[in-house]
Amino acid sequence: MKRVFIALTAVVATALLAIGGLFAAWLSGMHVPIASGATYLRVEKLNPVAGADRVMGAPGAPFFILLVGNDSRPGVGGARGDALHILGVNPAKHQATMLDIPRDTCWNGDKINVGNTQSPRAQAQDVGGLVGVPVSYVIDVDFAGFTSLVDGVGGVDVNVTQNMHDSYSGAYFTPGVHHMSGDRALAFSRDRHDFPQSDIIRTGNQGSLLLDSMRQLDRQMQSASGEFKLLALLGRHAQLDGIGIKDLYHLGRIAFSINPNSIKNITIPVTNGQCLGLGGGAGALFADFRDDGVVESAG
Amino acid sequence: MGAVVLRRPRLSRPAACVSAAGLSLTLGLAACSGTGKKAAPPTTDKKVDAKVAMVKTATLRIGSVDPESAGPDIRVQAVTASQVLSAAQKYLDAAIHAPLKTGRVGADYAALFDPALRATATRSDAAALTDAVVGKVGSFTESAQPVALSVLADTNGHFIYAATKFNLTENIPTGAGRLNVGHSIELTFEPAGNHWQIAAYRVVTSRVVKGHTTTTTAKSGGSTAP
């Protein structure tokens, strides 16, 4: 009897230690891959068109997707939209353009990134209002989700254009192409202390990271088997709102019918200050973007 | 899971009719040859076989199965694999075999595709998807690699897509020389009522005659957002 009691005590103690360890790891921001159904990101469909299951009411019409990286993590609440990128997709032209929005851009008297603290939908309305386009989909991911997604696709090859040596973000890179795990990709995308223009350069780097990721996914999406693997990953780890797996499949077919190397990545012009105003040329840039989802006037 | 084989007659209907007609003619001639002279040598089975062998079509077989699920773990039952394989075989019959035998794609060719794909499948992508550009030929032989089957289930474990990928080679004697055709065919199906319909495709077709190669590719992309 005494032996059984000792054995039971040992099992319970081991289990408690394990749970405690995992909880501590989670609190410290580490990714704990114990639940296959953990939510990595959220995908929401906006602006449903009545009477037609089409984004803009016409087949092949351009549409706009907002990509949000929020800063929610253990110890930091609020989920501000610290990485904001709006992708214009023109299926008929097989072209796309991504506009990078610095998080400190002013909108309605406040920084634009606070919109995400209400909801990704509110963030989409703010960015859509700034640029002047209807956002059809918003994809929102937090720190842990970002690292898990990158790890889930086997890491990503990122072209680093300048030295990075930042203890705040943990970004230590030399120029060149680096294969990055989720943690390293997150550090790369968060580094702003290495650059005089701080968040402006960081925003551009985030856009570059997204396009590098698209190039990598594009290679995986060249077969139905690869497509199914990615969709299964998304299905298990994405919170889908107003959209299903089949919709994601169709979106993917559209997105990957576009050569990632042809997608322009443009950081919108802003002024200096705490709350950044729009710089010269922003109006013309937005108008060019708005008409067909593709910016022809800038490189 | 074990290999799934859809058994079907090796001879297509037109080839069987030709064989039957040939056999009838042979038997008729033999019946009319009772003149007391040395009987004409009967048409041998060997000769009939040689004529039949000139049209040899491929029957698809499952090679590998790759199940993916956005929800619970899934198994692909043999009946599901057979249904998808049957849909791929229908494509093969209508897009590849029918043009070589009759000069035209099968009557049900367009209906194999999702309505959104039919225009491109029957026009701009037809050169890669079908052998209509080759036209009717007297004979050909064909072989197919085992089919790689991939299946995707939704969050509830229901199959929403299935894809077949296989390579097909054809050897066709023509007046201009021997024509070798290679098809790399990937078809993505989705359930449509009680059958599977082609929702997307990636096809590369190369045709080589006397060292001259022509390659055509076709890939369906989404033209409309969900």
PDB file of C-alpha atoms in Angstrom, chain A:
ATOM      1  CA  MET A   1       0.000   0.000   0.000  1.00  0.00           C
ATOM      2  CA  LYS A   2       2.795   2.329   0.944  1.00  0.00           C
ATOM      3  CA  ARG A   3       4.526   1.532  -2.388  1.00  0.00           C
ATOM      4  CA  VAL A   4       1.381   2.396  -4.322  1.00  0.00           C
ATOM      5  CA  PHE A   5       1.037   5.679  -2.455  1.00  0.00           C
ATOM      6  CA  ILE A   6       4.631   6.598  -3.240  1.00  0.00           C
ATOM      7  CA  ALA A   7       4.140   5.763  -6.898  1.00  0.00           C
ATOM      8  CA  LEU A   8       0.959   7.820  -7.135  1.00  0.00           C
ATOM      9  CA  THR A   9       2.645  10.748  -5.422  1.00  0.00           C
ATOM     10  CA  ALA A  10       5.514  10.572  -7.889  1.00  0.00           C
ATOM     11  CA  VAL A  11       3.146  10.546 -10.884  1.00  0.00           C
ATOM     12  CA  VAL A  12       1.139  13.504  -9.578  1.00  0.00           C
ATOM     13  CA  ALA A  13       4.277  15.464  -8.750  1.00  0.00           C
ATOM     14  CA  THR A  14       5.718  14.817 -12.201  1.00  0.00           C
ATOM     15  CA  ALA A  15       2.513  15.898 -13.871  1.00  0.00           C
ATOM     16  CA  LEU A  16       2.357  19.085 -11.809  1.00  0.00           C
ATOM     17  CA  LEU A  17       5.970  19.885 -12.618  1.00  0.00           C
ATOM     18  CA  ALA A  18       5.349  19.342 -16.314  1.00  0.00           C
ATOM     19  CA  ILE A  19       2.226  21.514 -16.344  1.00  0.00           C
ATOM     20  CA  GLY A  20       3.985  24.175 -14.303  1.00  0.00           C
ATOM     21  CA  GLY A  21       6.950  24.147 -16.660  1.00  0.00           C
ATOM     22  CA  LEU A  22       4.753  24.497 -19.736  1.00  0.00           C
ATOM     23  CA  PHE A  23       2.778  27.307 -18.102  1.00  0.00           C
ATOM     24  CA  ALA A  24       5.989  29.124 -17.179  1.00  0.00           C
ATOM     25  CA  ALA A  25       7.259  28.693 -20.730  1.00  0.00           C
ATOM     26  CA  TRP A  26       3.992  30.088 -22.086  1.00  0.00           C
ATOM     27  CA  LEU A  27       4.171  33.057 -19.695  1.00  0.00           C
ATOM     28  CA  SER A  28       7.697  33.840 -20.857  1.00  0.00           C
ATOM     29  CA  GLY A  29       6.466  34.026 -24.424  1.00  0.00           C
ATOM     30  CA  MET A  30       7.719  30.674 -25.652  1.00  0.00           C
ATOM     31  CA  HIS A  31       5.647  28.769 -28.168  1.00  0.00           C
ATOM     32  CA  VAL A  32       4.243  25.643 -26.551  1.00  0.00           C
ATOM     33  CA  PRO A  33       3.188  23.273 -29.314  1.00  0.00           C
ATOM     34  CA  ILE A  34       1.023  20.963 -27.256  1.00  0.00           C
ATOM     35  CA  ALA A  35      -2.337  21.568 -28.831  1.00  0.00           C
ATOM     36  CA  SER A  36      -2.595  20.791 -32.547  1.00  0.00           C
ATOM     37  CA  GLY A  37      -5.665  22.996 -32.690  1.00  0.00           C
ATOM     38  CA  ALA A  38      -3.962  26.051 -31.236  1.00  0.00           C
ATOM     39  CA  THR A  39      -5.047  29.248 -32.958  1.00  0.00           C
ATOM     40  CA  TYR A  40      -2.199  30.923 -34.803  1.00  0.00           C
ATOM     41  CA  LEU A  41      -4.123  33.530 -36.709  1.00  0.00           C
ATOM     42  CA  ARG A  42      -7.530  34.870 -37.506  1.00  0.00           C
ATOM     43  CA  VAL A  43      -8.990  35.320 -40.978  1.00  0.00           C
ATOM     44  CA  GLU A  44     -12.131  37.389 -41.344  1.00  0.00           C
ATOM     45  CA  LYS A  45     -14.162  38.142 -44.429  1.00  0.00           C
ATOM     46  CA  LEU A  46     -15.604  41.640 -44.606  1.00  0.00           C
ATOM     47  CA  ASN A  47     -17.999  43.439 -46.926  1.00  0.00           C
ATOM     48  CA  PRO A  48     -20.047  40.500 -48.190  1.00  0.00           C
ATOM     49  CA  VAL A  49     -21.797  41.538 -51.374  1.00  0.00           C
ATOM     50  CA  ALA A  50     -25.502  40.824 -51.198  1.00  0.00           C
ATOM     51  CA  GLY A  51     -26.794  38.545 -53.901  1.00  0.00           C
ATOM     52  CA  ALA A  52     -23.384  37.588 -55.174  1.00  0.00           C
ATOM     53  CA  ASP A  53     -20.652  35.657 -53.474  1.00  0.00           C
ATOM     54  CA  ARG A  54     -18.044  37.877 -54.957  1.00  0.00           C
ATOM     55  CA  VAL A  55     -15.882  40.429 -53.262  1.00  0.00           C
ATOM     56  CA  MET A  56     -16.485  43.336 -55.582  1.00  0.00           C
ATOM     57  CA  GLY A  57     -19.515  42.010 -57.349  1.00  0.00           C
ATOM     58  CA  ALA A  58     -17.739  40.984 -60.532  1.00  0.00           C
ATOM     59  CA  PRO A  59     -15.529  38.030 -61.396  1.00  0.00           C
ATOM     60  CA  GLY A  60     -11.921  38.994 -61.718  1.00  0.00           C
ATOM     61  CA  ALA A  61     -12.428  42.355 -59.979  1.00  0.00           C
ATOM     62  CA  PRO A  62      -9.615  43.660 -57.763  1.00  0.00           C
ATOM     63  CA  PHE A  63      -9.883  43.210 -54.029  1.00  0.00           C
ATOM     64  CA  PHE A  64      -7.922  44.175 -50.933  1.00  0.00           C
ATOM     65  CA  ILE A  65      -6.563  42.163 -48.026  1.00  0.00           C
ATOM     66  CA  LEU A  66      -5.261  43.691 -44.799  1.00  0.00           C
ATOM     67  CA  LEU A  67      -2.457  41.813 -43.059  1.00  0.00           C
ATOM     68  CA  VAL A  68      -2.068  42.693 -39.371  1.00  0.00           C
ATOM     69  CA  GLY A  69       0.680  41.662 -36.997  1.00  0.00           C
ATOM     70  CA  ASN A  70      -0.501  42.543 -33.528  1.00  0.00           C
ATOM     71  CA  ASP A  71       1.708  42.982 -30.488  1.00  0.00           C
ATOM     72  CA  SER A  72      -0.362  40.818 -28.159  1.00  0.00           C
ATOM     73  CA  ARG A  73       1.781  38.454 -26.128  1.00  0.00           C
ATOM     74  CA  PRO A  74       2.009  37.254 -22.544  1.00  0.00           C
ATOM     75  CA  GLY A  75       2.398  40.358 -20.394  1.00  0.00           C
ATOM     76  CA  VAL A  76       1.300  42.758 -23.159  1.00  0.00           C
ATOM     77  CA  GLY A  77      -2.383  43.188 -23.810  1.00  0.00           C
ATOM     78  CA  GLY A  78      -4.271  45.299 -26.280  1.00  0.00           C
ATOM     79  CA  ALA A  79      -3.298  43.702 -29.589  1.00  0.00           C
ATOM     80  CA  ARG A  80      -2.323  46.934 -31.368  1.00  0.00           C
ATOM     81  CA  GLY A  81      -1.734  46.582 -35.074  1.00  0.00           C
ATOM     82  CA  ASP A  82       2.027  47.013 -35.084  1.00  0.00           C
ATOM     83  CA  ALA A  83       2.497  45.613 -38.577  1.00  0.00           C
ATOM     84  CA  LEU A  84      -0.016  46.852 -41.140  1.00  0.00           C
ATOM     85  CA  HIS A  85       0.175  45.859 -44.781  1.00  0.00           C
ATOM     86  CA  ILE A  86      -2.600  46.176 -47.308  1.00  0.00           C
ATOM     87  CA  LEU A  87      -2.398  43.950 -50.359  1.00  0.00           C
ATOM     88  CA  GLY A  88      -4.219  44.905 -53.539  1.00  0.00           C
ATOM     89  CA  VAL A  89      -4.884  41.900 -55.779  1.00  0.00           C
ATOM     90  CA  ASN A  90      -5.913  42.150 -59.408  1.00  0.00           C
ATOM     91  CA  PRO A  91      -6.841  38.625 -60.584  1.00  0.00           C
ATOM     92  CA  ALA A  92      -7.519  39.706 -64.148  1.00  0.00           C
ATOM     93  CA  LYS A  93      -4.078  41.279 -64.516  1.00  0.00           C
ATOM     94  CA  HIS A  94      -2.354  38.638 -62.357  1.00  0.00           C
ATOM     95  CA  GLN A  95      -0.708  41.504 -60.480  1.00  0.00           C
ATOM     96  CA  ALA A  96      -0.642  42.793 -56.936  1.00  0.00           C
ATOM     97  CA  THR A  97       0.810  45.615 -54.867  1.00  0.00           C
ATOM     98  CA  MET A  98       1.457  45.789 -51.151  1.00  0.00           C
ATOM     99  CA  LEU A  99       1.375  49.073 -49.282  1.00  0.00           C
ATOM    100  CA  ASP A 100       3.191  49.119 -45.946  1.00  0.00           C
ATOM    101  CA  ILE A 101       1.553  51.379 -43.361  1.00  0.00           C
ATOM    102  CA  PRO A 102       3.807  52.588 -40.496  1.00  0.00           C
ATOM    103  CA  ARG A 103       2.074  51.869 -37.215  1.00  0.00           C
ATOM    104  CA  ASP A 104       2.429  55.485 -36.041  1.00  0.00           C
ATOM    105  CA  THR A 105       0.597  56.910 -39.035  1.00  0.00           C
ATOM    106  CA  CYS A 106      -2.060  59.376 -37.875  1.00  0.00           C
ATOM    107  CA  TRP A 107      -5.687  58.537 -38.454  1.00  0.00           C
ATOM    108  CA  ASN A 108      -8.575  60.463 -36.915  1.00  0.00           C
ATOM    109  CA  GLY A 109      -6.291  62.141 -34.390  1.00  0.00           C
ATOM    110  CA  ASP A 110      -4.660  58.993 -33.100  1.00  0.00           C
ATOM    111  CA  LYS A 111      -2.129  56.429 -34.226  1.00  0.00           C
ATOM    112  CA  ILE A 112      -3.687  54.136 -36.728  1.00  0.00           C
ATOM    113  CA  ASN A 113      -2.593  50.964 -34.957  1.00  0.00           C
ATOM    114  CA  VAL A 114      -4.964  51.481 -32.010  1.00  0.00           C
ATOM    115  CA  GLY A 115      -7.855  50.383 -34.210  1.00  0.00           C
ATOM    116  CA  ASN A 116      -6.838  46.775 -33.773  1.00  0.00           C
ATOM    117  CA  THR A 117      -7.383  46.995 -30.018  1.00  0.00           C
ATOM    118  CA  GLN A 118     -11.096  47.096 -30.827  1.00  0.00           C
ATOM    119  CA  SER A 119     -11.037  44.393 -33.478  1.00  0.00           C
ATOM    120  CA  PRO A 120      -9.303  43.458 -36.729  1.00  0.00           C
ATOM    121  CA  ARG A 121     -12.475  44.605 -38.481  1.00  0.00           C
ATOM    122  CA  ALA A 122     -12.088  48.073 -36.930  1.00  0.00           C
ATOM    123  CA  GLN A 123      -8.444  48.083 -37.973  1.00  0.00           C
ATOM    124  CA  ALA A 124      -9.483  47.209 -41.513  1.00  0.00           C
ATOM    125  CA  GLN A 125     -11.967  50.068 -41.560  1.00  0.00           C
ATOM    126  CA  ASP A 126      -9.263  52.494 -40.422  1.00  0.00           C
ATOM    127  CA  VAL A 127      -6.657  51.394 -42.944  1.00  0.00           C
ATOM    128  CA  GLY A 128      -9.284  51.158 -45.666  1.00  0.00           C
ATOM    129  CA  GLY A 129     -10.381  54.679 -44.754  1.00  0.00           C
ATOM    130  CA  LEU A 130      -6.818  55.992 -44.871  1.00  0.00           C
ATOM    131  CA  VAL A 131      -6.083  54.504 -48.289  1.00  0.00           C
ATOM    132  CA  GLY A 132      -9.620  54.782 -49.649  1.00  0.00           C
ATOM    133  CA  VAL A 133     -10.315  51.154 -50.512  1.00  0.00           C
ATOM    134  CA  PRO A 134     -12.802  48.558 -49.246  1.00  0.00           C
ATOM    135  CA  VAL A 135     -10.973  45.837 -47.367  1.00  0.00           C
ATOM    136  CA  SER A 136     -12.467  42.436 -48.134  1.00  0.00           C
ATOM    137  CA  TYR A 137     -10.374  40.233 -45.872  1.00  0.00           C
ATOM    138  CA  VAL A 138      -8.320  40.840 -42.768  1.00  0.00           C
ATOM    139  CA  ILE A 139      -5.701  38.395 -41.527  1.00  0.00           C
ATOM    140  CA  ASP A 140      -4.581  39.010 -37.957  1.00  0.00           C
ATOM    141  CA  VAL A 141      -1.700  37.233 -36.258  1.00  0.00           C
ATOM    142  CA  ASP A 142       0.034  37.711 -32.909  1.00  0.00           C
ATOM    143  CA  PHE A 143       3.652  37.031 -31.896  1.00  0.00           C
ATOM    144  CA  ALA A 144       3.141  33.380 -30.977  1.00  0.00           C
ATOM    145  CA  GLY A 145       0.986  32.752 -34.020  1.00  0.00           C
ATOM    146  CA  PHE A 146       3.568  34.328 -36.286  1.00  0.00           C
ATOM    147  CA  THR A 147       6.416  32.187 -34.987  1.00  0.00           C
ATOM    148  CA  SER A 148       4.276  29.053 -35.115  1.00  0.00           C
ATOM    149  CA  LEU A 149       3.193  29.737 -38.681  1.00  0.00           C
ATOM    150  CA  VAL A 150       6.753  30.306 -39.865  1.00  0.00           C
ATOM    151  CA  ASP A 151       7.893  27.154 -38.081  1.00  0.00           C
ATOM    152  CA  GLY A 152       4.877  25.315 -39.473  1.00  0.00           C
ATOM    153  CA  VAL A 153       5.997  25.928 -43.054  1.00  0.00           C
ATOM    154  CA  GLY A 154       9.567  24.965 -42.250  1.00  0.00           C
ATOM    155  CA  GLY A 155      11.032  28.450 -41.797  1.00  0.00           C
ATOM    156  CA  VAL A 156      11.464  31.170 -44.357  1.00  0.00           C
ATOM    157  CA  ASP A 157      14.341  32.475 -46.468  1.00  0.00           C
ATOM    158  CA  VAL A 158      14.688  36.213 -45.888  1.00  0.00           C
ATOM    159  CA  ASN A 159      16.915  38.638 -47.751  1.00  0.00           C
ATOM    160  CA  VAL A 160      18.505  40.920 -45.136  1.00  0.00           C
ATOM    161  CA  THR A 161      19.698  44.123 -46.770  1.00  0.00           C
ATOM    162  CA  GLN A 162      21.675  45.686 -43.919  1.00  0.00           C
ATOM    163  CA  ASN A 163      23.421  44.755 -40.689  1.00  0.00           C
ATOM    164  CA  MET A 164      21.179  44.152 -37.708  1.00  0.00           C
ATOM    165  CA  HIS A 165      22.499  44.123 -34.163  1.00  0.00           C
ATOM    166  CA  ASP A 166      19.603  44.862 -31.868  1.00  0.00           C
ATOM    167  CA  SER A 167      19.375  43.518 -28.346  1.00  0.00           C
ATOM    168  CA  TYR A 168      15.759  44.692 -27.959  1.00  0.00           C
ATOM    169  CA  SER A 169      14.360  42.503 -30.694  1.00  0.00           C
ATOM    170  CA  GLY A 170      17.138  39.929 -30.697  1.00  0.00           C
ATOM    171  CA  ALA A 171      17.854  40.584 -34.376  1.00  0.00           C
ATOM    172  CA  TYR A 172      21.475  39.793 -35.229  1.00  0.00           C
ATOM    173  CA  PHE A 173      21.921  39.447 -38.961  1.00  0.00           C
ATOM    174  CA  THR A 174      24.474  40.254 -41.626  1.00  0.00           C
ATOM    175  CA  PRO A 175      23.351  41.234 -45.121  1.00  0.00           C
ATOM    176  CA  GLY A 176      22.373  38.294 -47.302  1.00  0.00           C
ATOM    177  CA  VAL A 177      19.797  35.558 -47.437  1.00  0.00           C
ATOM    178  CA  HIS A 178      19.108  33.853 -44.102  1.00  0.00           C
ATOM    179  CA  HIS A 179      16.889  30.862 -43.460  1.00  0.00           C
ATOM    180  CA  MET A 180      14.941  31.954 -40.392  1.00  0.00           C
ATOM    181  CA  SER A 181      12.922  30.041 -37.854  1.00  0.00           C
ATOM    182  CA  GLY A 182       9.805  31.668 -36.446  1.00  0.00           C
ATOM    183  CA  ASP A 183      11.675  33.289 -33.573  1.00  0.00           C
ATOM    184  CA  ARG A 184      14.373  34.720 -35.819  1.00  0.00           C
ATOM    185  CA  ALA A 185      11.835  35.953 -38.360  1.00  0.00           C
ATOM    186  CA  LEU A 186       9.943  37.671 -35.558  1.00  0.00           C
ATOM    187  CA  ALA A 187      13.154  39.329 -34.332  1.00  0.00           C
ATOM    188  CA  PHE A 188      13.911  40.501 -37.891  1.00  0.00           C
ATOM    189  CA  SER A 189      10.456  41.970 -38.292  1.00  0.00           C
ATOM    190  CA  ARG A 190      10.568  43.764 -34.923  1.00  0.00           C
ATOM    191  CA  ASP A 191      13.984  45.436 -35.197  1.00  0.00           C
ATOM    192  CA  ARG A 192      13.713  49.215 -35.416  1.00  0.00           C
ATOM    193  CA  HIS A 193      16.612  50.386 -33.276  1.00  0.00           C
ATOM    194  CA  ASP A 194      19.204  49.730 -35.954  1.00  0.00           C
ATOM    195  CA  PHE A 195      17.765  52.318 -38.304  1.00  0.00           C
ATOM    196  CA  PRO A 196      17.678  56.115 -38.160  1.00  0.00           C
ATOM    197  CA  GLN A 197      14.208  56.011 -39.661  1.00  0.00           C
ATOM    198  CA  SER A 198      13.186  53.473 -37.061  1.00  0.00           C
ATOM    199  CA  ASP A 199       9.650  52.221 -37.702  1.00  0.00           C
ATOM    200  CA  ILE A 200       9.634  53.317 -41.347  1.00  0.00           C
ATOM    201  CA  ILE A 201      12.459  50.928 -42.193  1.00  0.00           C
ATOM    202  CA  ARG A 202      10.984  48.254 -39.950  1.00  0.00           C
ATOM    203  CA  THR A 203       7.678  48.506 -41.777  1.00  0.00           C
ATOM    204  CA  GLY A 204       9.436  48.045 -45.098  1.00  0.00           C
ATOM    205  CA  ASN A 205      11.336  45.057 -43.708  1.00  0.00           C
ATOM    206  CA  GLN A 206       8.071  43.481 -42.616  1.00  0.00           C
ATOM    207  CA  GLY A 207       6.749  43.894 -46.132  1.00  0.00           C
ATOM    208  CA  SER A 208       9.885  42.275 -47.540  1.00  0.00           C
ATOM    209  CA  LEU A 209       9.508  39.398 -45.094  1.00  0.00           C
ATOM    210  CA  LEU A 210       5.926  38.872 -46.222  1.00  0.00           C
ATOM    211  CA  LEU A 211       6.938  38.769 -49.863  1.00  0.00           C
ATOM    212  CA  ASP A 212       9.838  36.410 -49.090  1.00  0.00           C
ATOM    213  CA  SER A 213       7.321  34.185 -47.302  1.00  0.00           C
ATOM    214  CA  MET A 214       5.010  34.346 -50.306  1.00  0.00           C
ATOM    215  CA  ARG A 215       7.860  33.291 -52.584  1.00  0.00           C
ATOM    216  CA  GLN A 216       8.499  30.300 -50.361  1.00  0.00           C
ATOM    217  CA  LEU A 217       4.837  29.374 -50.135  1.00  0.00           C
ATOM    218  CA  ASP A 218       4.555  29.835 -53.871  1.00  0.00           C
ATOM    219  CA  ARG A 219       7.046  27.013 -54.322  1.00  0.00           C
ATOM    220  CA  GLN A 220       5.013  24.789 -51.996  1.00  0.00           C
ATOM    221  CA  MET A 221       1.796  25.728 -53.752  1.00  0.00           C
ATOM    222  CA  GLN A 222       2.939  24.387 -57.105  1.00  0.00           C
ATOM    223  CA  SER A 223       1.229  21.079 -56.452  1.00  0.00           C
ATOM    224  CA  ALA A 224      -2.164  20.088 -55.113  1.00  0.00           C
ATOM    225  CA  SER A 225      -0.452  18.089 -52.391  1.00  0.00           C
ATOM    226  CA  GLY A 226       1.406  21.209 -51.221  1.00  0.00           C
ATOM    227  CA  GLU A 227      -1.780  23.245 -51.364  1.00  0.00           C
ATOM    228  CA  PHE A 228      -3.633  20.685 -49.271  1.00  0.00           C
ATOM    229  CA  LYS A 229      -0.876  20.597 -46.658  1.00  0.00           C
ATOM    230  CA  LEU A 230      -0.970  24.370 -46.268  1.00  0.00           C
ATOM    231  CA  LEU A 231      -4.766  24.468 -46.163  1.00  0.00           C
ATOM    232  CA  ALA A 232      -4.807  21.741 -43.539  1.00  0.00           C
ATOM    233  CA  LEU A 233      -2.327  23.754 -41.469  1.00  0.00           C
ATOM    234  CA  LEU A 234      -4.481  26.863 -41.785  1.00  0.00           C
ATOM    235  CA  GLY A 235      -7.644  24.947 -41.054  1.00  0.00           C
ATOM    236  CA  ARG A 236      -6.224  23.546 -37.857  1.00  0.00           C
ATOM    237  CA  HIS A 237      -4.715  26.788 -36.653  1.00  0.00           C
ATOM    238  CA  ALA A 238      -6.801  29.645 -38.039  1.00  0.00           C
ATOM    239  CA  GLN A 239      -9.935  31.110 -36.588  1.00  0.00           C
ATOM    240  CA  LEU A 240     -12.118  31.591 -39.648  1.00  0.00           C
ATOM    241  CA  ASP A 241     -14.860  34.183 -39.573  1.00  0.00           C
ATOM    242  CA  GLY A 242     -17.206  34.368 -42.561  1.00  0.00           C
ATOM    243  CA  ILE A 243     -14.873  32.255 -44.663  1.00  0.00           C
ATOM    244  CA  GLY A 244     -14.232  28.537 -45.056  1.00  0.00           C
ATOM    245  CA  ILE A 245     -11.430  26.252 -46.153  1.00  0.00           C
ATOM    246  CA  LYS A 246     -12.756  26.166 -49.715  1.00  0.00           C
ATOM    247  CA  ASP A 247     -12.738  29.959 -49.796  1.00  0.00           C
ATOM    248  CA  LEU A 248      -9.132  29.924 -48.627  1.00  0.00           C
ATOM    249  CA  TYR A 249      -8.370  27.478 -51.433  1.00  0.00           C
ATOM    250  CA  HIS A 250      -9.844  29.834 -54.022  1.00  0.00           C
ATOM    251  CA  LEU A 251      -8.028  32.798 -52.495  1.00  0.00           C
ATOM    252  CA  GLY A 252      -4.801  30.836 -52.553  1.00  0.00           C
ATOM    253  CA  ARG A 253      -5.284  29.924 -56.209  1.00  0.00           C
ATOM    254  CA  ILE A 254      -5.722  33.602 -56.986  1.00  0.00           C
ATOM    255  CA  ALA A 255      -2.836  34.763 -54.825  1.00  0.00           C
ATOM    256  CA  PHE A 256      -0.449  32.182 -56.202  1.00  0.00           C
ATOM    257  CA  SER A 257      -1.424  32.822 -59.783  1.00  0.00           C
ATOM    258  CA  ILE A 258       0.568  36.024 -59.239  1.00  0.00           C
ATOM    259  CA  ASN A 259       4.339  35.893 -59.456  1.00  0.00           C
ATOM    260  CA  PRO A 260       5.581  37.076 -56.023  1.00  0.00           C
ATOM    261  CA  ASN A 261       8.597  38.647 -57.711  1.00  0.00           C
ATOM    262  CA  SER A 262       6.264  40.985 -59.577  1.00  0.00           C
ATOM    263  CA  ILE A 263       4.519  42.263 -56.442  1.00  0.00           C
ATOM    264  CA  LYS A 264       5.517  45.808 -55.610  1.00  0.00           C
ATOM    265  CA  ASN A 265       6.233  46.547 -51.947  1.00  0.00           C
ATOM    266  CA  ILE A 266       5.808  50.226 -51.168  1.00  0.00           C
ATOM    267  CA  THR A 267       6.011  51.990 -47.799  1.00  0.00           C
ATOM    268  CA  ILE A 268       3.610  54.886 -47.874  1.00  0.00           C
ATOM    269  CA  PRO A 269       5.194  58.360 -47.602  1.00  0.00           C
ATOM    270  CA  VAL A 270       4.824  59.922 -44.136  1.00  0.00           C
ATOM    271  CA  THR A 271       6.085  62.990 -42.301  1.00  0.00           C
ATOM    272  CA  ASN A 272       8.106  63.073 -39.079  1.00  0.00           C
ATOM    273  CA  GLY A 273       6.775  63.288 -35.553  1.00  0.00           C
ATOM    274  CA  GLN A 274       5.083  61.178 -32.945  1.00  0.00           C
ATOM    275  CA  CYS A 275       1.914  60.817 -34.970  1.00  0.00           C
ATOM    276  CA  LEU A 276       2.962  60.628 -38.599  1.00  0.00           C
ATOM    277  CA  GLY A 277       1.068  62.605 -41.203  1.00  0.00           C
ATOM    278  CA  LEU A 278       0.874  61.585 -44.826  1.00  0.00           C
ATOM    279  CA  GLY A 279       3.802  62.749 -46.906  1.00  0.00           C
ATOM    280  CA  GLY A 280       3.835  64.281 -50.353  1.00  0.00           C
ATOM    281  CA  GLY A 281       2.649  61.933 -53.030  1.00  0.00           C
ATOM    282  CA  ALA A 282       0.519  59.835 -50.706  1.00  0.00           C
ATOM    283  CA  GLY A 283      -2.681  61.011 -52.340  1.00  0.00           C
ATOM    284  CA  ALA A 284      -1.517  60.099 -55.835  1.00  0.00           C
ATOM    285  CA  LEU A 285      -0.183  56.757 -54.582  1.00  0.00           C
ATOM    286  CA  PHE A 286      -3.502  55.875 -52.970  1.00  0.00           C
ATOM    287  CA  ALA A 287      -5.434  56.891 -56.098  1.00  0.00           C
ATOM    288  CA  ASP A 288      -3.217  54.691 -58.241  1.00  0.00           C
ATOM    289  CA  PHE A 289      -3.683  51.809 -55.788  1.00  0.00           C
ATOM    290  CA  ARG A 290      -7.396  52.345 -55.474  1.00  0.00           C
ATOM    291  CA  ASP A 291      -8.337  52.106 -59.151  1.00  0.00           C
ATOM    292  CA  ASP A 292      -7.253  48.520 -59.794  1.00  0.00           C
ATOM    293  CA  GLY A 293      -5.294  47.275 -56.768  1.00  0.00           C
ATOM    294  CA  VAL A 294      -2.009  47.779 -58.553  1.00  0.00           C
ATOM    295  CA  VAL A 295       0.373  50.723 -58.330  1.00  0.00           C
ATOM    296  CA  GLU A 296       1.817  51.452 -61.732  1.00  0.00           C
ATOM    297  CA  SER A 297       3.344  54.824 -60.978  1.00  0.00           C
ATOM    298  CA  ALA A 298       6.016  53.890 -58.406  1.00  0.00           C
ATOM    299  CA  GLY A 299       8.600  51.223 -58.087  1.00  0.00           C
TER     300      GLY A 299
END
